[in-house]
Tab-separated table of C-alpha atoms in Angstrom:
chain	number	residue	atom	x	y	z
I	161	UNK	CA	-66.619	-58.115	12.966
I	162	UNK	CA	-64.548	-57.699	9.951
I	163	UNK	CA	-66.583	-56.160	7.928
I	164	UNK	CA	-67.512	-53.294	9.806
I	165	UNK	CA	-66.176	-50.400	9.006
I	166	UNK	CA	-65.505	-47.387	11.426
I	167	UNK	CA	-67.033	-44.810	9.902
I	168	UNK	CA	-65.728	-42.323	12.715
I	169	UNK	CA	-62.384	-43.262	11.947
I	170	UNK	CA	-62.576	-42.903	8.809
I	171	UNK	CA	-63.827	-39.263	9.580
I	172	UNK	CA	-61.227	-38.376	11.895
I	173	UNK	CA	-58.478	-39.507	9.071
I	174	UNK	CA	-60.052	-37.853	6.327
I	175	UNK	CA	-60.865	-34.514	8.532
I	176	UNK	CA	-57.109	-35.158	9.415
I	177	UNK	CA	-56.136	-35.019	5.994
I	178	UNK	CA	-57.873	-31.949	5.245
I	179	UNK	CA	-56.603	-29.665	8.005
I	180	UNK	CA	-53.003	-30.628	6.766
I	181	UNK	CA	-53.739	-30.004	3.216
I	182	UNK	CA	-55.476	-26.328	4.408
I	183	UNK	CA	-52.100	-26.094	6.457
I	184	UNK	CA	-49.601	-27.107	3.264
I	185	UNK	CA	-52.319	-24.400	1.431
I	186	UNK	CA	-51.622	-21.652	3.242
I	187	UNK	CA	-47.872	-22.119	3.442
I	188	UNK	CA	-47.975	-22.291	-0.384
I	189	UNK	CA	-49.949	-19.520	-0.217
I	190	UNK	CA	-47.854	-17.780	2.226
I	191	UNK	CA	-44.918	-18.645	0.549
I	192	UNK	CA	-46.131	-17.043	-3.402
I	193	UNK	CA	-47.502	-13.843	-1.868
I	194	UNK	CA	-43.844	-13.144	0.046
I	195	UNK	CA	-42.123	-14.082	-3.312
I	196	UNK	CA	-44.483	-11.548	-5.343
I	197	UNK	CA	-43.941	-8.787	-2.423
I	198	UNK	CA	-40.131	-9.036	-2.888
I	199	UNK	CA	-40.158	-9.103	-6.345
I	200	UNK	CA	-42.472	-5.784	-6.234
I	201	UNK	CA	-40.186	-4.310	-3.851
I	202	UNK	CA	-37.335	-5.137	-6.014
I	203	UNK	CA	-38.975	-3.745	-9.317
I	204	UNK	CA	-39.839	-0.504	-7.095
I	205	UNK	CA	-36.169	-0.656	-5.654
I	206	UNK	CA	-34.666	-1.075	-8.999
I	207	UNK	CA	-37.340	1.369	-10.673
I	208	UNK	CA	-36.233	4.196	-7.842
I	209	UNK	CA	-32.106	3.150	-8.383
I	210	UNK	CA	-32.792	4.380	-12.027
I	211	UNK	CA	-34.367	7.520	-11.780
I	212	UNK	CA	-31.642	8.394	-8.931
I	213	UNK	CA	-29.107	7.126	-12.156
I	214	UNK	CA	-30.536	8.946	-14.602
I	215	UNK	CA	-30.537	12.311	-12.088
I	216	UNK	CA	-27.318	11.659	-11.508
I	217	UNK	CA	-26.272	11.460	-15.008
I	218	UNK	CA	-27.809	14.575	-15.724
I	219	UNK	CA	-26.164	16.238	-13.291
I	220	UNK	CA	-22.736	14.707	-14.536
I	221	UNK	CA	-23.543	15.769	-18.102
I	222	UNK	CA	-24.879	19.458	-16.610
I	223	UNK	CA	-21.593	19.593	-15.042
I	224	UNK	CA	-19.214	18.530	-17.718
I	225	UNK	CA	-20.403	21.283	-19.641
I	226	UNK	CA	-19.870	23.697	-16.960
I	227	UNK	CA	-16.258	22.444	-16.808
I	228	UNK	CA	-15.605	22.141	-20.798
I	229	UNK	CA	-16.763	26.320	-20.524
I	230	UNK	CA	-14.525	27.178	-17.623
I	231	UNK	CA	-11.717	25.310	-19.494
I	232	UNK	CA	-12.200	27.429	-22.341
I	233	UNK	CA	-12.312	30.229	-20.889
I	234	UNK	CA	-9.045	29.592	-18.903
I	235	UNK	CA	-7.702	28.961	-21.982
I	236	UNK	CA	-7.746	32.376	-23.104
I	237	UNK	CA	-6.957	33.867	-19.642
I	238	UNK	CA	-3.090	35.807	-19.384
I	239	UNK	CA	-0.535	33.947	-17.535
I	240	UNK	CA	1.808	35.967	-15.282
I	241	UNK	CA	3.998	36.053	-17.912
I	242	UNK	CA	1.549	38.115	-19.803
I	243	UNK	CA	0.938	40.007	-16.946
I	244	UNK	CA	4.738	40.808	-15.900
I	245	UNK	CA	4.898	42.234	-19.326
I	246	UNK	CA	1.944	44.580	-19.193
I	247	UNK	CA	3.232	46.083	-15.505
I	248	UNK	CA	6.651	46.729	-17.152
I	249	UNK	CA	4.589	48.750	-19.837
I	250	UNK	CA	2.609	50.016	-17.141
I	251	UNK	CA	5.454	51.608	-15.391
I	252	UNK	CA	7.006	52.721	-18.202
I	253	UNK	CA	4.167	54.544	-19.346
I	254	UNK	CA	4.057	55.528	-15.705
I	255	UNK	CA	7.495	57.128	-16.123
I	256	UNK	CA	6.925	58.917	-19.455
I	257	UNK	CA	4.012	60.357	-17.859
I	258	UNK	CA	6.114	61.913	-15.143
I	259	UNK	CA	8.453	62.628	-17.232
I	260	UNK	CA	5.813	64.930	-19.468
I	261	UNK	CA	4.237	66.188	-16.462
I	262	UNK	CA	7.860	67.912	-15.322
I	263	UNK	CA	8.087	69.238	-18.946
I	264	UNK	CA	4.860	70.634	-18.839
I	265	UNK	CA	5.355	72.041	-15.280
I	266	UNK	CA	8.832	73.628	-17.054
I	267	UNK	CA	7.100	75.051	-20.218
I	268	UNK	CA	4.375	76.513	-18.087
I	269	UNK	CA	6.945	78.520	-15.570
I	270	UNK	CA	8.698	79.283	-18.599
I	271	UNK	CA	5.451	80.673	-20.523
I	272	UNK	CA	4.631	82.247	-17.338
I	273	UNK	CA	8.040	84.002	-17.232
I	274	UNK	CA	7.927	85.503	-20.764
I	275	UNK	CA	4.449	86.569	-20.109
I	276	UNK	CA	5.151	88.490	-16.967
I	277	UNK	CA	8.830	89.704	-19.031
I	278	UNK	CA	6.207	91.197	-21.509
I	279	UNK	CA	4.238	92.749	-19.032
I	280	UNK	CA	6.992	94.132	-17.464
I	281	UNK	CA	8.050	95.605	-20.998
I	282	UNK	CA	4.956	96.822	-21.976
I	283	UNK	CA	4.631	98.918	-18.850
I	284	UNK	CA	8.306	100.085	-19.097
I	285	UNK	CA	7.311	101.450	-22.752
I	286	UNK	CA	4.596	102.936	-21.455
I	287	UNK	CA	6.287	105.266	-19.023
């Protein structure tokens, strides 16, 4: 019986056939969907890394002001040098100012002296 053919065979080969191409299907498919996942997550990843960049570049800039004003400022700020020289006029106005303080103190007794010399005469004349 040649010419027969097995029809059940033939079934079982062809149902065969399908279940591996299903099984090769969903591997591919498997496969595609994990590729497109990472790449999302990448984009997302590299979409998120930018933003934090671009904060951080603010900031950077934001701060690089900041710094450019402070320098500035410190630019204009005395040295000690500048400062040793205004204590040595401090004291010596310090020192002048004692020194017209004791003349003061001397023209006020004096002042005082005449005044109580003149009362002193005026009563005498008086008398």
């Amino acid at each position: 019986m040649e010419g027969v053919i097995d029809y059940g065979a033939m079934r079982f080969w062809m149902d065969a056939l399908q279940l591996a191409g299903l099984g090769m299907l969903g591997l591919y498919t498997h496969l595609v969907q994990k590729s497109k996942a990472n790449t999302a997550a990448i984009a997302d990843v590299d979409t998120r890394a930018s933003d934090g960049i671009d904060r951080v570049r603010d900031r950077v800039i934001s701060v690089e002001r900041r710094v450019d004003v402070a320098e500035s400022q410190l630019a204009s700020v005395p040295t000690h040098h500048d400062l040793g020289r205004v204590y040595e006029r401090l004291n010596t106005v310090s020192q002048d100012m004692r020194q017209m303080t004791g003349e003061v103190r001397s023209i006020a007794h004096q002042l005082s002296m005449i005044s109580e010399y003149l009362l002193q005469r005026s009563g005498g004349d008086s008398k």
